[in-house]
Structures are given as structure tokens and as C-alpha cells.
XYZ file of C-alpha atoms in Angstrom:
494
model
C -2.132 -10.735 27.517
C -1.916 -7.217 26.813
C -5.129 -5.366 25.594
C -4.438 -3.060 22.522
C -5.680 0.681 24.068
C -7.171 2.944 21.292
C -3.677 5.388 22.095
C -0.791 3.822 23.729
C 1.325 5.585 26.341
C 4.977 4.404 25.227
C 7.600 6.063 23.206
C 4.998 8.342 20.976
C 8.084 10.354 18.970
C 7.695 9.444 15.967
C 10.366 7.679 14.094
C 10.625 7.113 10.148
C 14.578 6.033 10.029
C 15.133 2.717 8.354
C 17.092 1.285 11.358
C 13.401 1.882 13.120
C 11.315 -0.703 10.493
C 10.211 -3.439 11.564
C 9.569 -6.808 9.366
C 8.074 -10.819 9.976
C 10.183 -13.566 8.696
C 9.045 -16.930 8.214
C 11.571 -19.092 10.088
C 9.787 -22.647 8.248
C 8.131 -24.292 5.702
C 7.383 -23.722 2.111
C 8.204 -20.013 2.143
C 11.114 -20.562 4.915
C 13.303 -17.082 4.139
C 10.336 -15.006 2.838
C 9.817 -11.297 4.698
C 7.318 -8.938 4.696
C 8.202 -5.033 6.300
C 5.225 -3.994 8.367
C 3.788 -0.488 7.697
C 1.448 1.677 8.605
C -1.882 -0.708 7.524
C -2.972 -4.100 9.164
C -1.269 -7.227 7.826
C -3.350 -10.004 7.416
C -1.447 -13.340 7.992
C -2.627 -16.494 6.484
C -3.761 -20.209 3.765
C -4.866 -17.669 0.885
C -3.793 -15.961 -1.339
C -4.802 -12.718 -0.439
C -3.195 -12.562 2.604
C -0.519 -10.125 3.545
C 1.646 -12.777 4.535
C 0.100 -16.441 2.681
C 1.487 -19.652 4.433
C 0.921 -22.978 3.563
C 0.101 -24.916 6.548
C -3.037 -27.183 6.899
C -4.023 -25.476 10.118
C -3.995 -21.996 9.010
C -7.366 -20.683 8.324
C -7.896 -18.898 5.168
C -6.939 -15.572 6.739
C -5.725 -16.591 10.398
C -4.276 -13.465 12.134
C -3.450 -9.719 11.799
C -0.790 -7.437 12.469
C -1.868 -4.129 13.419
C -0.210 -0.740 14.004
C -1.082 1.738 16.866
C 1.011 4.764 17.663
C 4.139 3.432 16.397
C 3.656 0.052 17.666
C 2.572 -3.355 16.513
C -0.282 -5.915 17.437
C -1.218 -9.011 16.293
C -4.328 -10.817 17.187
C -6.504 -13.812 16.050
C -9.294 -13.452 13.422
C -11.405 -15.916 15.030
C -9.307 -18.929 13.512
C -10.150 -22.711 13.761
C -6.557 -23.951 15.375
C -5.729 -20.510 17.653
C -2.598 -18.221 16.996
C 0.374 -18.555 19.365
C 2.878 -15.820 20.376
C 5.685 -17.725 22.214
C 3.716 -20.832 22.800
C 1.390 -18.769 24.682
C -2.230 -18.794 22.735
C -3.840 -15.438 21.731
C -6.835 -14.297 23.952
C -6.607 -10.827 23.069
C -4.415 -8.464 21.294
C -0.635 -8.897 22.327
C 1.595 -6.325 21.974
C 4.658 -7.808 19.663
C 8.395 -7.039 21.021
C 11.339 -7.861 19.375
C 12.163 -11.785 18.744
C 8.467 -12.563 19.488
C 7.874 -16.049 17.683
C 4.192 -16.520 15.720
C 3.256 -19.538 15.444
C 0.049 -20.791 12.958
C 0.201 -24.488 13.256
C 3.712 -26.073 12.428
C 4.881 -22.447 10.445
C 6.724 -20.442 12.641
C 7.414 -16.842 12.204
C 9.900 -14.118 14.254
C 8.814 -9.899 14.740
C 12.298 -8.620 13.847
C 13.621 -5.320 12.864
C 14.845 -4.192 9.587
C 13.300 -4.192 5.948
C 12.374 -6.958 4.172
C 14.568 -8.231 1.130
C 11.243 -8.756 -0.844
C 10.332 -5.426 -0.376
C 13.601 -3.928 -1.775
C 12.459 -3.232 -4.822
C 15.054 -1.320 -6.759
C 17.039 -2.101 -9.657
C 20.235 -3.190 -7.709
C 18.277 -6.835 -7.279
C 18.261 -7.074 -10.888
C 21.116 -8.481 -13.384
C 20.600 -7.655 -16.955
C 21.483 -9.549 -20.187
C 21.440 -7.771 -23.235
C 22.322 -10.347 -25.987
C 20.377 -9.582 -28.920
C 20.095 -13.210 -29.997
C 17.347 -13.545 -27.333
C 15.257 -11.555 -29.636
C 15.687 -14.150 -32.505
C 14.083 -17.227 -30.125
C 10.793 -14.589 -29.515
C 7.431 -14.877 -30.626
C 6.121 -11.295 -31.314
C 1.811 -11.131 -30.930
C -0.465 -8.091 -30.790
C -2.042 -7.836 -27.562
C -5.278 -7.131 -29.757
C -4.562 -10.528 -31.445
C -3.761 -12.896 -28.850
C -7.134 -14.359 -30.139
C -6.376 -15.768 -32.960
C -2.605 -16.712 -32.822
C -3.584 -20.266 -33.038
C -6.851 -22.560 -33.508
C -8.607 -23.671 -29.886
C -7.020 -26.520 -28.568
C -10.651 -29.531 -28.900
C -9.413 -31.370 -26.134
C -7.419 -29.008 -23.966
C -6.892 -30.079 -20.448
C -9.984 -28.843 -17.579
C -7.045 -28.626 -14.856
C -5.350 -25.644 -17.388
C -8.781 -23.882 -17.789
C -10.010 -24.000 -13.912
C -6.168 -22.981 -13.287
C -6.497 -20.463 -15.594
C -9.991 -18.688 -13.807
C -8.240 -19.505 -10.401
C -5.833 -16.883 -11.410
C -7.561 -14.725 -12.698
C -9.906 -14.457 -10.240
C -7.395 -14.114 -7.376
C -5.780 -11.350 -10.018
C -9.020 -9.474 -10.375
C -9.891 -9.593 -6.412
C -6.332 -8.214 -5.407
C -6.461 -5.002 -7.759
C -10.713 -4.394 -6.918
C -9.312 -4.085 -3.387
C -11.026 -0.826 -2.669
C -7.800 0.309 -0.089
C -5.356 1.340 -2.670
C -2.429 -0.621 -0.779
C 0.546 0.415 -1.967
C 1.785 -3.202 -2.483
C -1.530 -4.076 -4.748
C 0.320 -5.048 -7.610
C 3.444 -6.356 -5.563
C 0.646 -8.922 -4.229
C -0.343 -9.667 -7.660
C 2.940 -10.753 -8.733
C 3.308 -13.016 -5.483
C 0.221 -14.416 -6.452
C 1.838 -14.788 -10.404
C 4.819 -15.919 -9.140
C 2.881 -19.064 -6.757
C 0.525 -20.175 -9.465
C 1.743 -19.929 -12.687
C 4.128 -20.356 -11.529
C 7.299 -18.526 -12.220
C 10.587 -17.988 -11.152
C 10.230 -14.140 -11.173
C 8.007 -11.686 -12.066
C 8.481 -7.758 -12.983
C 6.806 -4.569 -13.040
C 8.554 -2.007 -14.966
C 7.118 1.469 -15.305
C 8.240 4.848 -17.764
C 9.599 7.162 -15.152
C 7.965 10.694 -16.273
C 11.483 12.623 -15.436
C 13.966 10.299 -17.202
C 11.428 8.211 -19.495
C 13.944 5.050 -18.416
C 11.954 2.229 -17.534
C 12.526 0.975 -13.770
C 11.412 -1.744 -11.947
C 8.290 -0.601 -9.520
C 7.537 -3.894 -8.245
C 9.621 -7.476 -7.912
C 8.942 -10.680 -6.679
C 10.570 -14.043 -6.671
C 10.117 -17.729 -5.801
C 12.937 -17.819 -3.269
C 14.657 -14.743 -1.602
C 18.208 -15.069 -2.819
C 17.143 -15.414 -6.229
C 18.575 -12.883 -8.151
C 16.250 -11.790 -11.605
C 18.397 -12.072 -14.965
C 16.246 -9.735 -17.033
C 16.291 -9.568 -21.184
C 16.742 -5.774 -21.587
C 15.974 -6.114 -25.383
C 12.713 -7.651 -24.600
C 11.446 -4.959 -22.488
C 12.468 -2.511 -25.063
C 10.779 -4.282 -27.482
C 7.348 -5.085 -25.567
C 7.333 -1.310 -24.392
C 8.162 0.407 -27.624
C 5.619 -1.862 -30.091
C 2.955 -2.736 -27.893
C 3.885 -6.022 -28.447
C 3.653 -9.386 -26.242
C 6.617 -11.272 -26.340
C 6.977 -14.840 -25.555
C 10.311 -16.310 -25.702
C 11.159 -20.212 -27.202
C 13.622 -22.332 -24.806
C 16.827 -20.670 -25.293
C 18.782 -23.731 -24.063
C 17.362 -25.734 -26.628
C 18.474 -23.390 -29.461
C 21.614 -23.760 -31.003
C 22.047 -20.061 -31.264
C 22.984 -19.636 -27.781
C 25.342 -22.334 -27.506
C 28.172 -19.720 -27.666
C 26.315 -17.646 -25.234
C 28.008 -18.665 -21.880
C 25.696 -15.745 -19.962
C 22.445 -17.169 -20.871
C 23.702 -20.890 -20.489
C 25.167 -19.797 -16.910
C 21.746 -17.818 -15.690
C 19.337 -20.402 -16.635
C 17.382 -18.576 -19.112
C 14.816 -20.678 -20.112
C 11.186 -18.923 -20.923
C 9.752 -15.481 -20.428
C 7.045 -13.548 -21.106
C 6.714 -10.032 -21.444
C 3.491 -7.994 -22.222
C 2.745 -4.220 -22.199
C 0.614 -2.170 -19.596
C -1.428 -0.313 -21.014
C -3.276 2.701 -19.283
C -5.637 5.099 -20.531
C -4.456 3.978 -24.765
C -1.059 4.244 -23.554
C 1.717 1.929 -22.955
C 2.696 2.858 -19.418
C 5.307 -0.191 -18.459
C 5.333 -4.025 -19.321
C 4.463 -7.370 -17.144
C 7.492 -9.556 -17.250
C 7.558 -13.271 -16.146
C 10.132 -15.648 -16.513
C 10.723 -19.509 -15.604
C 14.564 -20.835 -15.116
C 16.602 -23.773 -16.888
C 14.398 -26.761 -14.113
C 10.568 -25.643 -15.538
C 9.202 -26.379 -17.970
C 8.727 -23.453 -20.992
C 5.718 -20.882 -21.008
C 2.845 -21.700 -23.492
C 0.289 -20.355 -25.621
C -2.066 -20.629 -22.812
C 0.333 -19.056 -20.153
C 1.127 -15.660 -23.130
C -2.777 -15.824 -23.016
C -3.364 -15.865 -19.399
C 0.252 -13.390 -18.071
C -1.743 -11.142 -20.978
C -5.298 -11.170 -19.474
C -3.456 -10.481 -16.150
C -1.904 -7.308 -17.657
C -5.139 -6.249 -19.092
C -6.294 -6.263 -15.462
C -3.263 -4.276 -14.190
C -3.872 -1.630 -16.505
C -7.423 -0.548 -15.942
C -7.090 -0.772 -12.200
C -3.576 1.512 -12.646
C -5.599 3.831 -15.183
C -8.532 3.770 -12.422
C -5.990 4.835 -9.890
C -4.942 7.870 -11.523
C -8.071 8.819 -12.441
C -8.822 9.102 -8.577
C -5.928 10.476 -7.806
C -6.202 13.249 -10.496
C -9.630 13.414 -8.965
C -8.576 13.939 -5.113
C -5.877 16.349 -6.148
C -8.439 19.061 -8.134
C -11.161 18.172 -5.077
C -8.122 19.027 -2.739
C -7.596 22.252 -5.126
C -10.908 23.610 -5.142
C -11.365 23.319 -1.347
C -8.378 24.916 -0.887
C -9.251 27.886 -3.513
C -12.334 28.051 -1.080
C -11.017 28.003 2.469
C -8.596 30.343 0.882
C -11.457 33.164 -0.407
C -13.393 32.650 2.872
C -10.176 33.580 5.060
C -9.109 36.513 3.032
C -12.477 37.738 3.710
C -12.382 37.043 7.125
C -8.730 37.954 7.865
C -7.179 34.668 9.237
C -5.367 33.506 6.033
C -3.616 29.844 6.157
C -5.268 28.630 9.095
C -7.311 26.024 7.410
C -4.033 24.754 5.933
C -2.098 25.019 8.708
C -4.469 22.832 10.727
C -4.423 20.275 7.689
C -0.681 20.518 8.215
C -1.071 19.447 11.525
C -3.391 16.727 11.282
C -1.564 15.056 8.490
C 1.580 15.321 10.791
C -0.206 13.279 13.235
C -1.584 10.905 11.666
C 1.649 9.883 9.700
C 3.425 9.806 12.925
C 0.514 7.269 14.225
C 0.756 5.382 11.449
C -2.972 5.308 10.213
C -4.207 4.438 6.329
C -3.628 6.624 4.107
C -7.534 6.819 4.213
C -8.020 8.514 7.121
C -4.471 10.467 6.548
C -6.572 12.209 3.611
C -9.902 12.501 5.854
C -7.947 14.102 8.443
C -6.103 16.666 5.910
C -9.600 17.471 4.653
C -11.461 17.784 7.935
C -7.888 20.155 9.388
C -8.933 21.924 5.971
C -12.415 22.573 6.678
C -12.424 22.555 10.208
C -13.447 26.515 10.546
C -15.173 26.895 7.416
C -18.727 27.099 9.144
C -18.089 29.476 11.421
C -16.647 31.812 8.368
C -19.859 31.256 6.584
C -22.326 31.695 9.059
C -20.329 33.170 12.457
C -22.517 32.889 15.365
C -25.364 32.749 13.466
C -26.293 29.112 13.138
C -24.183 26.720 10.467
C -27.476 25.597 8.588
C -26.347 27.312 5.468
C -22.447 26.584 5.879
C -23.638 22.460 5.847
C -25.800 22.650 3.549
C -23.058 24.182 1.026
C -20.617 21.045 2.356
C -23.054 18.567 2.094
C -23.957 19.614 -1.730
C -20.372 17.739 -2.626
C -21.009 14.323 -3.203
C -16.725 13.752 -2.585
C -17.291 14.815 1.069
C -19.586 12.520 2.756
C -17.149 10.796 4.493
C -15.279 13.886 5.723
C -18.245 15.602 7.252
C -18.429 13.912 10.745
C -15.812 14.339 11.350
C -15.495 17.731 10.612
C -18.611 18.124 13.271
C -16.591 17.335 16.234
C -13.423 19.770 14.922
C -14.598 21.572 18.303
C -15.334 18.379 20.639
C -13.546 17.732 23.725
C -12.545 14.894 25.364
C -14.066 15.879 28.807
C -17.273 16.615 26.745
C -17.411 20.504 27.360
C -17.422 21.021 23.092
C -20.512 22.797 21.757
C -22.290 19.110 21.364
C -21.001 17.811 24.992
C -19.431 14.995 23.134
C -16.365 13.377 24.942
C -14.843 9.732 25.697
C -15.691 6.978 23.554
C -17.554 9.237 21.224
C -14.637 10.775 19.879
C -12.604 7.899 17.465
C -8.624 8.578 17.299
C -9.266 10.804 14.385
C -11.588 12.867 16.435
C -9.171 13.132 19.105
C -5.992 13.931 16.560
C -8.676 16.886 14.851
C -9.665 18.263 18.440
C -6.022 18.722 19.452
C -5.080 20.150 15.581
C -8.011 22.485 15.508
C -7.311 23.831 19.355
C -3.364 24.400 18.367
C -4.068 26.235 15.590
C -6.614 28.454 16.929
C -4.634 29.470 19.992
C -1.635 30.357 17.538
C -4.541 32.756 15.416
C -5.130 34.525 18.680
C -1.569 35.123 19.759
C 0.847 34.635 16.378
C 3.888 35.530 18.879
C 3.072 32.727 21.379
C 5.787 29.836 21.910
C 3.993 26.904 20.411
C 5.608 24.670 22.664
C 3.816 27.110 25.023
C 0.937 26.094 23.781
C 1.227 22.378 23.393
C 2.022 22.476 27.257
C -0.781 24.335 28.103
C -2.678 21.670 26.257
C -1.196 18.536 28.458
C -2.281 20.195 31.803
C -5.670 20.158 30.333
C -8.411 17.659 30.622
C -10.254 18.682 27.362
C -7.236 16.953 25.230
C -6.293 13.904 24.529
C -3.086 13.954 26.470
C -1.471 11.015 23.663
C -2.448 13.094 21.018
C -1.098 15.983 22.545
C 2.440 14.522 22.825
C 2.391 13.151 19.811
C 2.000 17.013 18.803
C 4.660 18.223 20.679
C 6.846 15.202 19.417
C 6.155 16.402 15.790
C 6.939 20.383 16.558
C 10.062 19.267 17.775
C 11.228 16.984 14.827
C 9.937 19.667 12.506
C 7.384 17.172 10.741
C 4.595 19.806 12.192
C 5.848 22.098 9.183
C 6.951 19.755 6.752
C 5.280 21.351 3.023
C 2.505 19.417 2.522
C 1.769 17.480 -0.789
C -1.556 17.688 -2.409
């Protein structure tokens, strides 16, 4: 077995062309056909729900394995599981590095490391067909989301499978979008989870784009992969524009659409659509529907797919807020740094250094977590020697630490001047200095030697950094991989 390093030696250049993605595939089982793309974040693989990748296989634990980037490649190891992971028949002791046509195996379910993008992950428009017969409107029930409460008296007797199905949901719901790593898939993830348990054939995001105010799919799942969403245009209109949740009668039933050889041919059976709401404001709609071999959506489903959305909707409101929040943080730093080296006479080398660590750690694939630490620390990296000089940095840290939004920043920005060989101001080297120490060590030292000499070659400089001990010689050629490809200087987005 091959033992993950914290920086691996291979190809380092980064790569970001889609020929270059990488994806699993289950190859049996339940989910036989489904894919998942691998990014820059660990992928969990396992029985529940919450799992990047959820299989259904009575020896997978609840969450079994996980795949795990490092400079541009993948791992996968075991996360202490009952029944072992396999990779090629061969059981996990360790982390394994995953080539090509490697085969995982939890159990019976097999599953191959290919390349490519997943099909689920594809989520643009082209995967959708739309029919726009009007007549669909006619077989709709129309509710206010405000009163979905009293559309009809409580069922005395109503099953207590339907109510602990109902909490199941909404508990898994609730637990995907309180995920404090804002995934990018979060609500993708939700409607996998929609899709298993309601369940559905299909289920829809569509958001307002703010440029062309056309509503667009954002996120789009399915029960099988080569199922192709038929999607009532009118509805979404309808749900968007009045605030409205719409729950559709069985359209095969209804004599109306007996001419109608579309919605005959698709299978149009039930759907539900209900409006996102974020901050007062209708922002997109949730949109569910079951084909012709279901059974119809009911009062307790327009209920529950409406709870669901009410969930959605805070956590997207709460997600703006923070990024609003990060941005004007980012912009008052920034105002700072900015003041401080007009004083001092080294203007944009606090950005330039955020440049570079945000350049790095894109190319290494890390969270977008520590992708914004890094920015901030490449930011800030200088700021108490501008406040203070040579004079001590009590006051300089005492000014950072006042910011409540900067607590997790600051260690880091204490080793900005750390080297590996431990000959930085605090003799810290080796294992004291995490990969984003190392990636801020190298940033800071590049941009400081191109302050002194703003002529120099930087490709000068990045050599002169390999021949020496101090850096961390990865991280360094990682560097020099990114000043070639030009992502050193790519404009960076606040």
C-alpha cells in the first residue's frame, strides 16, 4: 500500500481541462450507472444518506470510505469500517493512491476510478425537455405557501409510517443544508436525498439568473441516469411569479389530455412545484415530479416537498448573508493593507502575495476553506511589520486580534516568515508547518524577493527557491508550474 505524503512528488502542474476530471461509477447494484466527478474536497463513500456517494449494500457502514485529493491526485482510504474496503481485491491498510480503472469494492457494490465528468453532475439545461401545454395548468391545485396549513382538515387516523417518513426526511433535509462546509453540491445532495425517499422520478432547482432574470436549472437529479426530465414550463412560471405551490392532479387520468400525445408519450403523471424563498423574496422554485408507474403526489407529500423548500431557503438566504459578509471583510482588509503600503511605499504586495497563495492552493486542490484562509493570511502576511517595523508586533496583533472574523486566519499568518529548515524568526520547521504553512512561506518569500528587485526574472527567483533548503521544494514547483500557466496572475475575485 501506498502511504498518502502530506505533498506528493508526481506531476504537480496543475491541470483544470475537462479531459483531466476524474469521476467514480458504480459498476452494480441499486444505483448501477450512477457517477459522481471528484473535486477538490473529500468524498465520503457509503449506507447513508449523507454520503458523497450513498450505496445500498448491507456491508457498507454508514459512512465506509473516503476519497481524498492531494496535489492533483486522489486517495481513498477506510473510515474504520466493520467489513474493510477493497481496491482490486486487495484490502485497505492505509491510504492507496487510486490510478485509472482501479475497482472499489464495499461488500458486493463495486465501483471503477475513471476519468471524465459525471452525467449527474451535468447540470445544464440541455438534460431537460420542456412541455409547455397550458392544459397542465387546468389539472393544478394552486395553495399559498403561508396556507399549506389549512388546505384540508388533519387526517384522525393518518398512517405512523407517513409521519416517521415524513421527520426522516426532513431531518436528513435539515442535516445536509446545516453542513457547516458550504459544499457546492449542498442542495444537489438534497435533491438525491428527495429523489430516494419521497421518492421521485426527478427533482429541480431552478434559480432567477440576475443578468437575464430567465430561470435556469442550478441543480438536477434523477432516479436513473438516462432519465431525461420533461419539465411543465407553465408551472414554474406560475410557482415563481405568485408565490404559489403547485401540485398537479394525474394528468393521465384526465380527459383533457387525451388529445395531448406529448404528455401521454412522457409519462406525466404528478408534480410538485413550490417557490424558494430568500430573504422575502422568491429566488427560484423546488420542482418534483413522479412518472406514469407511481403513484400521484399527496397532500402530505405538497406539505412535506414545501417544508423542504422552507429549509432551502433560509440556508440559501444564510449563504449570502456570509458571503456578502466575507466580501466587505475582504474589502476592508484590503482598504487597510492598502493605506498601510502607501505609507510605507510597497503598494500591492499584500495582494500580490494573496494572488499567489490562492494560485496554489487551487492548483492543490484544497477547500475552499483554507483557499480563503490562505488569500487572507497572503493579504496580511506583512501587515505587522508595517505597523510596528522592528519594533516588536505587540501593537500590530493586538489590532488583528480585535476582529472577531479573523481568528482562524491568525496562525497562520504567524508563520508567513517560517521555514521549513526552521531558520524563521520562531525556529519553526518540519511537521510544524501544515501544507498551508508551507504554500504561505513559499508565497510570502516570492513576493518579497520581487519587492527588493521589481526587474528580477521570477522564474529567477522560483529557481533560486528549489536549490534552497528553507522551502518546501513541492510547493515551490507547484509555484513555478503556476507562473508558467499564467494562473500566478490570474485577477483575483473577491
Amino acid at each position: 500500500m501506498v502511504r498518502c505524503p502530506s505533498l506528493v512528488t508526481l506531476d504537480l502542474r496543475p491541470s483544470r481541462s475537462p479531459e483531466r476530471m476524474s469521476k467514480i461509477r458504480i459498476m452494480n447494484g441499486p444505483y448501477r450507472g450512477r457517477e459522481k466527478t471528484v473535486h477538490d474536497k473529500p468524498l465520503t463513500i457509503g449506507r447513508d444518506a449523507e454520503a458523497g456517494i450513498q450505496i445500498l449494500d448491507r456491508s457498507a457502514s454508514r459512512f465506509h470510505c473516503e476519497i481524498f485529493p492531494v496535489g492533483g491526485m486522489f486517495f481513498v482510504r477506510d473510515l474504520d469500517s466493520k467489513n474493510g474496503t477493497y481496491v482490486n481485491d486487495e484490502r485497505l491498510s492505509d491510504e492507496e493512491l487510486l490510478r485509472i480503472g482501479d475497482v472499489i469494492k464495499i461488500g458486493t457494490t463495486e465501483m471503477i476510478f475513471e476519468i471524465g465528468t459525471a452525467l449527474a453532475d451535468d447540470d445544464s439545461s440541455n438534460r431537460i425537455a420542456y412541455n409547455d401545454d397550458p392544459d397542465v395548468l387546468s389539472n393544478t391545485l394552486e395553495f399559498r405557501v403561508d396556507e399549506l396549513s389549512d388546505i384540508a382538515e388533519p387526517i384522525e387516523h393518518e398512517a405512523p409510517s407517513q409521519n416517521i417518513k415524513g421527520l426522516r426526511i426532513l431531518y436528513q433535509v435539515g442535516r445536509l443544508i446545516s453542513d457547516p462546509n458550504e459544499a457546492n453540491d449542498k442542495e444537489a445532495r438534497v435533491l438525491d436525498c428527495l429523489v430516494q425517499t419521497m421518492p421521485a422520478e426527478c427533482a429541480l432547482i431552478f434559480r432567477r439568473e440576475a443578468t437575464t432574470g430567465k430561470l435556469v436549472p442550478t441543480a438536477v437529479r434523477t432516479s436513473a441516469p438516462h432519465i431525461r426530465p420533461v419539465i411543465s414550463r407553465s408551472i414554474i412560471k406560475k410557482t415563481f411569479a405568485e408565490n404559489k405551490a403547485l401540485h398537479s392532479a394525474n394528468a393521465l387520468d384526465d380527459e383533457r389530455f387525451d388529445r395531448n400525445d406529448s404528455v401521454v408519450s412522457k409519462g406525466i403523471r404528478s408534480v410538485i412545484c413550490v417557490p424558494l424563498s430568500s430573504g422575502g423574496q422568491t429566488k427560484g422554485v423546488l420542482y418534483l415530479s413522479r412518472g406514469s408507474t407511481s403513484p400521484a403526489f399527496d397532500q402530505f407529500d405538497l406539505e412535506l416537498v414545501s417544508a423542504c423548500a422552507i429549509q432551502i431557503g433560509l440556508a440559501h438566504h444564510g449563504m449570502e448573508e456570509r458571503r456578502r459578509h466575507r466580501a466587505t471583510l475582504w474589502q476592508m482588509m484590503l482598504a487597510m493593507i492598502q493605506s498601510l503600503e502607501s505609507r510605507s511605499g510597497e503598494p500591492g504586495r499584500g495582494e500580490r502575495c494573496a494572488r499567489s497563495c490562492g494560485a496554489l492552493a487551487e492548483a492543490m486542490h484544497l477547500s475552499a476553506s483554507s483557499r480563503e484562509r490562505l488569500r487572507q493570511a497572503g493579504l496580511l502576511h506583512h501587515f505587522e511589520r508595517m505597523v510596528e517595523g522592528r519594533r516588536g508586533g505587540a501593537k500590530a496583533w493586538e489590532m488583528l486580534e480585535a476582529v472577531d472574523d479573523l481568528e482562524p486566519v491568525l496562525p497562520l499568518v504567524r508563520l508567513a516568515y517560517e521555514r521549513v529548515d526552521a531558520t524563521g524568526p520562531q525556529a519553526l520547521g518540519g511537521d510544524d508547518l501544515d501544507t498551508e504553512a508551507r504554500i504561505l512561506t513559499v508565497a510570502t518569500a516570492f513576493e518579497e524577493r520581487r519587492a527588493q528587485d521589481s526587474g528580477a526574472d521570477p522564474n529567477a527567483i522560483i529557481e533560486a527557491m528549489l536549490a534552497s533548503p528553507g522551502f518546501d521544494h513541492n510547493v515551490a514547483q507547484l509555484l513555478q508550474a503556476c507562473h508558467l500557466d499564467g494562473s500566478l496572475y490570474a485577477l483575483e475575485k473577491t
